[in-house]
Short mmCIF file of C-alpha atoms in Angstrom, two decimals:
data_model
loop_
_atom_site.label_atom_id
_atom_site.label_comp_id
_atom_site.label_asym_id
_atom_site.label_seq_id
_atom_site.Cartn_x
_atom_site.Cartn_y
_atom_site.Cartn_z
CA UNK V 1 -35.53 -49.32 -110.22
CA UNK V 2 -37.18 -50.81 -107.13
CA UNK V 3 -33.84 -52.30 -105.89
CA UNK V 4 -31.72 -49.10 -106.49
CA UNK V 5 -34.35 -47.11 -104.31
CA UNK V 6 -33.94 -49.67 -101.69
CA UNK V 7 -30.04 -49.54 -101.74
CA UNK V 8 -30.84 -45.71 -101.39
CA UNK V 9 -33.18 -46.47 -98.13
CA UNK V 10 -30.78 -48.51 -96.95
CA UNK V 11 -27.56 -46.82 -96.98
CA UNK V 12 -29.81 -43.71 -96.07
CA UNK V 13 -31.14 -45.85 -92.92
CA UNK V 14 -27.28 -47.05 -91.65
CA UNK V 15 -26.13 -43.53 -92.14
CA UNK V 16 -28.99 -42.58 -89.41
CA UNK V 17 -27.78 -44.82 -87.14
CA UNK V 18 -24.41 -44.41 -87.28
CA UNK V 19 -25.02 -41.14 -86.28
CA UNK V 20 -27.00 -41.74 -83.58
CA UNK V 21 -24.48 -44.01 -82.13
CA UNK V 22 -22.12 -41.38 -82.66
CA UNK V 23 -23.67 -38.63 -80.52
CA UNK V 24 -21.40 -36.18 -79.23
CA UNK V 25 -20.99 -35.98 -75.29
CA UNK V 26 -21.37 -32.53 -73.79
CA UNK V 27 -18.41 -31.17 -72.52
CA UNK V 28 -18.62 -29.35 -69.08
CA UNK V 29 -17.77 -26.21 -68.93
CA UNK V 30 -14.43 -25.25 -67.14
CA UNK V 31 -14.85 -22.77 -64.43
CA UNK V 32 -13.83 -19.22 -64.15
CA UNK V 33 -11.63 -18.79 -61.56
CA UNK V 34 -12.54 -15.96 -59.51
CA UNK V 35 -9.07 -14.10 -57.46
CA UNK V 36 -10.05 -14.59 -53.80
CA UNK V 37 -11.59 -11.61 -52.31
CA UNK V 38 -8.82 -10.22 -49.69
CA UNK V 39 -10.39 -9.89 -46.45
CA UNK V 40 -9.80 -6.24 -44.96
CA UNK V 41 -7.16 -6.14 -42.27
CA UNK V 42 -8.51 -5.97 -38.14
CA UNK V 43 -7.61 -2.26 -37.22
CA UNK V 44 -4.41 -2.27 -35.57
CA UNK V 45 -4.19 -1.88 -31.87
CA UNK V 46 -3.25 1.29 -30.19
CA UNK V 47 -2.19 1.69 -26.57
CA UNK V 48 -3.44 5.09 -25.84
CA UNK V 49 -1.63 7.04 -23.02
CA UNK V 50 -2.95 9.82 -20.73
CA UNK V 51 -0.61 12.29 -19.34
CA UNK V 52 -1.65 14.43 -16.51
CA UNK V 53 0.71 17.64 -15.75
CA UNK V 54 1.06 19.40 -12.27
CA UNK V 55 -0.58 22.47 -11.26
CA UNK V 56 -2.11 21.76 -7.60
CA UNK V 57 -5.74 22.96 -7.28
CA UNK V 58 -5.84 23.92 -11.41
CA UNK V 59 -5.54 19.48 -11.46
CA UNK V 60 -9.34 19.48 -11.36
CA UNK V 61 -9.51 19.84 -15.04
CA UNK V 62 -8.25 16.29 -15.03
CA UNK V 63 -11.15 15.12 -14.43
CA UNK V 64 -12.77 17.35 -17.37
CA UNK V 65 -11.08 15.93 -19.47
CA UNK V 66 -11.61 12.34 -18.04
CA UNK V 67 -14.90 12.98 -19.01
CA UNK V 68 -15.00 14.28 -22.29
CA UNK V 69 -12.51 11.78 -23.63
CA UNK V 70 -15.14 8.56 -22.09
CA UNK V 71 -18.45 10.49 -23.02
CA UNK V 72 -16.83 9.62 -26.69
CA UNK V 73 -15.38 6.00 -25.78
CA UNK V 74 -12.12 6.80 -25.50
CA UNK V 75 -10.20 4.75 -22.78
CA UNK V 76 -6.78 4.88 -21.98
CA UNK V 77 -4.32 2.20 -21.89
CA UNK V 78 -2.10 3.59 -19.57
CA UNK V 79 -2.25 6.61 -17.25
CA UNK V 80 0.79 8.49 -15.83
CA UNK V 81 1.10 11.83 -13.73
CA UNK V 82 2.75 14.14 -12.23
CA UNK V 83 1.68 16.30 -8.52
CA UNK V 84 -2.04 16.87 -9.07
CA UNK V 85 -2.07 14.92 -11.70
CA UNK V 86 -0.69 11.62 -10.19
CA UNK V 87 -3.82 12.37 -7.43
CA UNK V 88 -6.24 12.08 -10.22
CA UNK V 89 -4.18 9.56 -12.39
CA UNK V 90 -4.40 7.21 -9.20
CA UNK V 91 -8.22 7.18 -8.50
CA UNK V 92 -9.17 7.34 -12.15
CA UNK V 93 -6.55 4.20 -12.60
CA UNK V 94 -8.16 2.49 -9.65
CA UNK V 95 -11.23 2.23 -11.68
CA UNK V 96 -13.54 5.19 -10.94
CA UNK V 97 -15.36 7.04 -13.81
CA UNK V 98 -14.93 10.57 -14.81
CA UNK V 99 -18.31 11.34 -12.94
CA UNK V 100 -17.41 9.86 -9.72
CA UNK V 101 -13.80 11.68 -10.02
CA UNK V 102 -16.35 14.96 -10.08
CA UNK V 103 -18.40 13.56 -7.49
CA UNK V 104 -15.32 12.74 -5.08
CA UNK V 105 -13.75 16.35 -5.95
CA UNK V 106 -17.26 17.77 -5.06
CA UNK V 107 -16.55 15.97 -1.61
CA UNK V 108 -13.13 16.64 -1.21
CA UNK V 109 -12.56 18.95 1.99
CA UNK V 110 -9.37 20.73 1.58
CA UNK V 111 -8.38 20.12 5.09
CA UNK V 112 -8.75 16.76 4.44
CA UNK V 113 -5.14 16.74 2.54
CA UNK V 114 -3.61 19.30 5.17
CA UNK V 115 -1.34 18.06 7.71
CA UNK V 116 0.37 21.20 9.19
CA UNK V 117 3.89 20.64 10.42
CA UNK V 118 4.70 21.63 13.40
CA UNK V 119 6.10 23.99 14.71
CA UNK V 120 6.19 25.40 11.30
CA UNK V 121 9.35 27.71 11.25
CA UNK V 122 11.77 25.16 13.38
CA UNK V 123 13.55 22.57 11.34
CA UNK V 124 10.57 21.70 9.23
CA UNK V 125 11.39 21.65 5.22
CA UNK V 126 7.23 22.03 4.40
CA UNK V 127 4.82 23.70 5.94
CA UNK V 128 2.43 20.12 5.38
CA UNK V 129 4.00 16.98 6.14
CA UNK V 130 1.99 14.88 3.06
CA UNK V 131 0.84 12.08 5.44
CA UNK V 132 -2.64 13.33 4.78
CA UNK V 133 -2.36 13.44 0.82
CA UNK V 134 -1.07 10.22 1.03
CA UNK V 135 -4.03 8.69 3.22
CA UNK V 136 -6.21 9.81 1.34
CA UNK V 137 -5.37 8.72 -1.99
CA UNK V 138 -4.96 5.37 -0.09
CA UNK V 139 -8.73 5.62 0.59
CA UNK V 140 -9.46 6.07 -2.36
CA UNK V 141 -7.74 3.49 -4.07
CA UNK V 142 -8.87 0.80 -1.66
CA UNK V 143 -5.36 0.85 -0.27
CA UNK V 144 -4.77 -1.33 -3.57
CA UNK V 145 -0.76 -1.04 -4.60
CA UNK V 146 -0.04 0.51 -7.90
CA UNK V 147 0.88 -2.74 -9.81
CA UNK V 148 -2.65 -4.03 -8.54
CA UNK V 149 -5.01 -0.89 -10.31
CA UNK V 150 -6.92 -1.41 -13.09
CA UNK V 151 -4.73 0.58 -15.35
CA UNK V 152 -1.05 0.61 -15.47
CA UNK V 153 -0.16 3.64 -13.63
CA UNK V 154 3.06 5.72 -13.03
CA UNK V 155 3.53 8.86 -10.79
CA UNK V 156 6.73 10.98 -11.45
CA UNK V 157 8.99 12.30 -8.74
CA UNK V 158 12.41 13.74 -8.57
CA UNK V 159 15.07 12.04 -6.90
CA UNK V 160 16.10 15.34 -4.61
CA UNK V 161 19.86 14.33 -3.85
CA UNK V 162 20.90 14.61 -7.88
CA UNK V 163 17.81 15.93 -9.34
CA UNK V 164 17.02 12.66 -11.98
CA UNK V 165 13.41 11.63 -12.65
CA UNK V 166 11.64 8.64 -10.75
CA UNK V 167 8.90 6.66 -12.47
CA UNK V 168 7.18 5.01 -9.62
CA UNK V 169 5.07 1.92 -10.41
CA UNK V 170 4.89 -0.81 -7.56
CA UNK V 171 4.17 -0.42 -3.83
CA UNK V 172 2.24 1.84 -2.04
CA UNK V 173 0.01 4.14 -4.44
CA UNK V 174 -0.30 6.75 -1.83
CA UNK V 175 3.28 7.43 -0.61
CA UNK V 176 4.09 7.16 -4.77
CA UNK V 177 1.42 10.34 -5.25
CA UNK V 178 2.63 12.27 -1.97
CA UNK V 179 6.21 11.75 -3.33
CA UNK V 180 5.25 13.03 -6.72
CA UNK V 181 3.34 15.99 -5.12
CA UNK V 182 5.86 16.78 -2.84
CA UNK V 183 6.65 20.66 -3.71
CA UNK V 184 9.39 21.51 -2.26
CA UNK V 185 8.50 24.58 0.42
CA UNK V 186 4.86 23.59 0.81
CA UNK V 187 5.49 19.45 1.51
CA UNK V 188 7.80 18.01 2.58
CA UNK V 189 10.21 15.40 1.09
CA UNK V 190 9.16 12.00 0.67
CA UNK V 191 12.04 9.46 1.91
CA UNK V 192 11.65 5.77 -0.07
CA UNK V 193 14.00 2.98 0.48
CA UNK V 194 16.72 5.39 1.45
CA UNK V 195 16.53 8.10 -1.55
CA UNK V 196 14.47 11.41 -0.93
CA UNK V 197 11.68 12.81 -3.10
CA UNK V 198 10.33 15.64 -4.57
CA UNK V 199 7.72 16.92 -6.86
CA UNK V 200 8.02 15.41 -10.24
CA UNK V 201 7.37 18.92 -12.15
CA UNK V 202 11.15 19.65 -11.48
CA UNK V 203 11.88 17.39 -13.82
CA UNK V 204 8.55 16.32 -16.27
CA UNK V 205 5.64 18.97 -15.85
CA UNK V 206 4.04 17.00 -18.30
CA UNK V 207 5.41 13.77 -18.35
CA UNK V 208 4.79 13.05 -22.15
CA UNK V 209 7.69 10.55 -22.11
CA UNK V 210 7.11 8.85 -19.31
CA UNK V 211 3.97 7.61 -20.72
CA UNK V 212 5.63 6.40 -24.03
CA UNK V 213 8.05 4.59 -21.75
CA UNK V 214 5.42 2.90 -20.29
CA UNK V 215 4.08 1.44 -23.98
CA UNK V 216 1.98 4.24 -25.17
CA UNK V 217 1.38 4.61 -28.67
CA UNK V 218 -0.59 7.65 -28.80
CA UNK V 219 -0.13 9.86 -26.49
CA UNK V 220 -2.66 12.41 -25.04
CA UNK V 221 -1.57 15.26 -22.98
CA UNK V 222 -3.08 17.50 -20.53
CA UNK V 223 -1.14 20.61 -19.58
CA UNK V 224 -2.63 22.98 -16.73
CA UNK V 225 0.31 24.64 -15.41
CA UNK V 226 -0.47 28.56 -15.65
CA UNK V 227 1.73 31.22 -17.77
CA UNK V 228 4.41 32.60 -15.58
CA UNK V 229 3.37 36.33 -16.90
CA UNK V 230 -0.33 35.79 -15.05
CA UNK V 231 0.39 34.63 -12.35
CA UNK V 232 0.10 37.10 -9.29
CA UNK V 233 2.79 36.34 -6.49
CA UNK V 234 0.97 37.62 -3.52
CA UNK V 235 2.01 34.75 -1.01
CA UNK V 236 5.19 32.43 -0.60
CA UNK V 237 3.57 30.00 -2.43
CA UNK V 238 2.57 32.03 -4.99
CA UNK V 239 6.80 32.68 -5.35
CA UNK V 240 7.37 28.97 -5.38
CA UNK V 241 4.03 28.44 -7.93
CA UNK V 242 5.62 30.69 -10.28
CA UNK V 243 8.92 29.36 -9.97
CA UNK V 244 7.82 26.06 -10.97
CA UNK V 245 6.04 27.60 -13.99
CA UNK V 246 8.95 29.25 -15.26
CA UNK V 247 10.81 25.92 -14.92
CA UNK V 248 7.84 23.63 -16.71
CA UNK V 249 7.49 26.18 -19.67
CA UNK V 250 11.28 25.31 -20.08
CA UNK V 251 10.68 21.69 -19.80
CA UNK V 252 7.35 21.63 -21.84
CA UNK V 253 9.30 23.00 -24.77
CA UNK V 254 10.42 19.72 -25.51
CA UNK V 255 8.35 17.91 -24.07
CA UNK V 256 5.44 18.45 -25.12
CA UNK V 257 6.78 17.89 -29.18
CA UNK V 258 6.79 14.38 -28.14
CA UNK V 259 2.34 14.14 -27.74
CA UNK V 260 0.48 13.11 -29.94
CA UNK V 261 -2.38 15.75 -28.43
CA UNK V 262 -2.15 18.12 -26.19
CA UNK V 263 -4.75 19.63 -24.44
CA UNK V 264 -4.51 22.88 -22.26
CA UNK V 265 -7.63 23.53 -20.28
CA UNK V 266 -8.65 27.53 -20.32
CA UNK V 267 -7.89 28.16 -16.37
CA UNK V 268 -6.63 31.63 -16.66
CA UNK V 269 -5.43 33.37 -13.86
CA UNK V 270 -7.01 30.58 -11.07
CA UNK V 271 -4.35 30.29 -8.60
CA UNK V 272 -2.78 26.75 -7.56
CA UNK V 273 -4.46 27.05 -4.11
CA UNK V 274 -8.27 28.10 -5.66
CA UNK V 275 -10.19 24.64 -4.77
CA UNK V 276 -12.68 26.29 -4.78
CA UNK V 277 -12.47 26.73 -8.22
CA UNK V 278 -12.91 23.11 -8.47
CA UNK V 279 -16.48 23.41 -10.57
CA UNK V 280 -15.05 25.95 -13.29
CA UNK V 281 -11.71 23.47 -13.52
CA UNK V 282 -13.53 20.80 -14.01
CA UNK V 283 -15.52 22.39 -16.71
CA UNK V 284 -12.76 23.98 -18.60
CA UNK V 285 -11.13 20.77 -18.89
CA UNK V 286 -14.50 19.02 -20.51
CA UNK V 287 -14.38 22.42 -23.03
CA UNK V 288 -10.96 22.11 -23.93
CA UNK V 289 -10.99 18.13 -24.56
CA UNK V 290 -14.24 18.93 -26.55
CA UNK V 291 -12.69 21.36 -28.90
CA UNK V 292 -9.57 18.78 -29.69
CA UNK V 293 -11.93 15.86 -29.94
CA UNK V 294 -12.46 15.79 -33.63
CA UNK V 295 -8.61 15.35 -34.09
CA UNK V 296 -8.12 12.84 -31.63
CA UNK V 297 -10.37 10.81 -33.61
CA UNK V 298 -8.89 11.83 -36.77
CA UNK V 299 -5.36 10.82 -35.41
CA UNK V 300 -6.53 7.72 -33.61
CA UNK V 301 -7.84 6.33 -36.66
CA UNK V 302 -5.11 7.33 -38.67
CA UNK V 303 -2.96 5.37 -36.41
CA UNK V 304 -5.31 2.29 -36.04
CA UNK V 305 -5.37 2.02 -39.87
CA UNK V 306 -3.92 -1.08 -41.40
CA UNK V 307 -0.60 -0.05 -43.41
#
């Protein structure tokens, strides 16, 4: 009995150790692979344009709208005009804010831009020679050529020999503005390297396509030029005003389709020769951004969206 219970212990004692020796060895878990997490997509870049239409003295909504559109952070890319607003394209391109635009318009003395030909009825083609305008816009650019402003800039003229559209870029920002503001009756031609100029709103009141030409993706568009059925024609110029509104409603037909925004300041009846309208033109341009500014954001991010 005793040696049976001790082959029992026994066999009982190796079976023990056997399994101890034959402990199992963890295995590790094998991971979960996790998909990577896609990181979202930098907003895409968009070259904003500002287009500045003609419309002499009603131009100092430009700067209304210079200063709505910064007050919310928006900066164009690229700034092109055409008559009054080439003026305000060029000193706003040359770096100065909306405010000091105001501030300089505040300051501006009409006669400042007048240089009366004379005599004025013998063999002159405008009553103001331009040499004025163009001085000072010169001034106020720091006599800096166009290629050398802080934005790309391009004033609009029309070539006055076969009536095709100029986009002037390089050389002398003042002569480029007085060429582009050059109405024909009131200035008097511009002649540059040999070809003779006139006001661009012949041939791009709002010059819409000019700024996508110059690499505008979104285009903004400002049009002051007044409604050819308000417009009193009291003076010659009124005549040649309304003349050149009944062409640029034409134009602006078309044009105009090709904005991304347009904005049309609320300037009424104010005649192109009112500066001294310039407060309630400046404010009416601010208004009229205002009102549009919730879909130029909308658009804008639209078009900054990663597709």
């Amino acid at each position: 009995m005793f040696a049976r219970r001790l082959a029992l212990v026994t066999i009982a004692t190796l079976a023990a150790a056997t399994l101890a020796g034959c402990k199992t060895t963890p295995v590790a878990e094998t991971p979960v692979l996790q998909p990577p997490v896609a990181e979202p997509l930098p907003p895409k870049k968009v070259r904003i344009g500002l287009a500045l239409g003609g419309g002499a003295a009603r131009g100092f909504a430009h700067i209304g709208v210079i200063k709505a559109l910064e007050a919310q952070g928006i900066h164009p890319d690229v700034v092109v005009g055409t008559s009054a607003g080439s003026v305000v394209g060029a000193m706003y391109a040359a770096g100065n804010s909306g405010f000091q635009l105001q501030k300089m318009a505040l300051e501006m003395d009409e006669a400042s831009i007048s240089d009366w030909a004379l005599p004025l009825f013998r063999k002159s083609t405008g009553v103001l020679k331009g040499e004025a305008l163009q001085a000072y816009v010169n001034k106020a650019v720091n006599n800096q050529p166009m290629e050398k402003l802080k934005i790309p800039f391009g004033a609009v003229a029309a070539d006055l020999k076969d009536g095709q559209p100029i986009l002037f870029q390089r050389g002398n920002t003042g002569m480029a503005v007085r060429a582009s503001s050059a109405v024909p009756g009131v200035f008097q031609p511009v002649t540059i390297n040999g070809h003779t100029y006139v006001d661009g709103g012949l041939v791009a009141p709002v010059p819409v396509r000019f700024a996508r030409d110059m690499g505008a993706d979104f285009v903004i568009a400002v049009n002051i030029s007044t409604q050819a059925d308000v417009q009193a024609t009291v003076s010659s110029l009124d005549v040649i005003m309304q003349t050149f509104s009944i062409m640029g409603q034409r134009i602006n037909q078309y044009e105009l389709k090709d904005a991304d925004i347009v904005i049309v300041p609320a300037l009424g009846k104010m005649a192109s020769n009112d500066f001294a309208g310039r407060n309630q033109a400046i404010l009416a341009g601010e208004q009229a951004a205002a009102q549009v500014m919730a879909q130029i954001k909308q658009k804008l991010e639209a078009k900054r969206r990663p597709q």
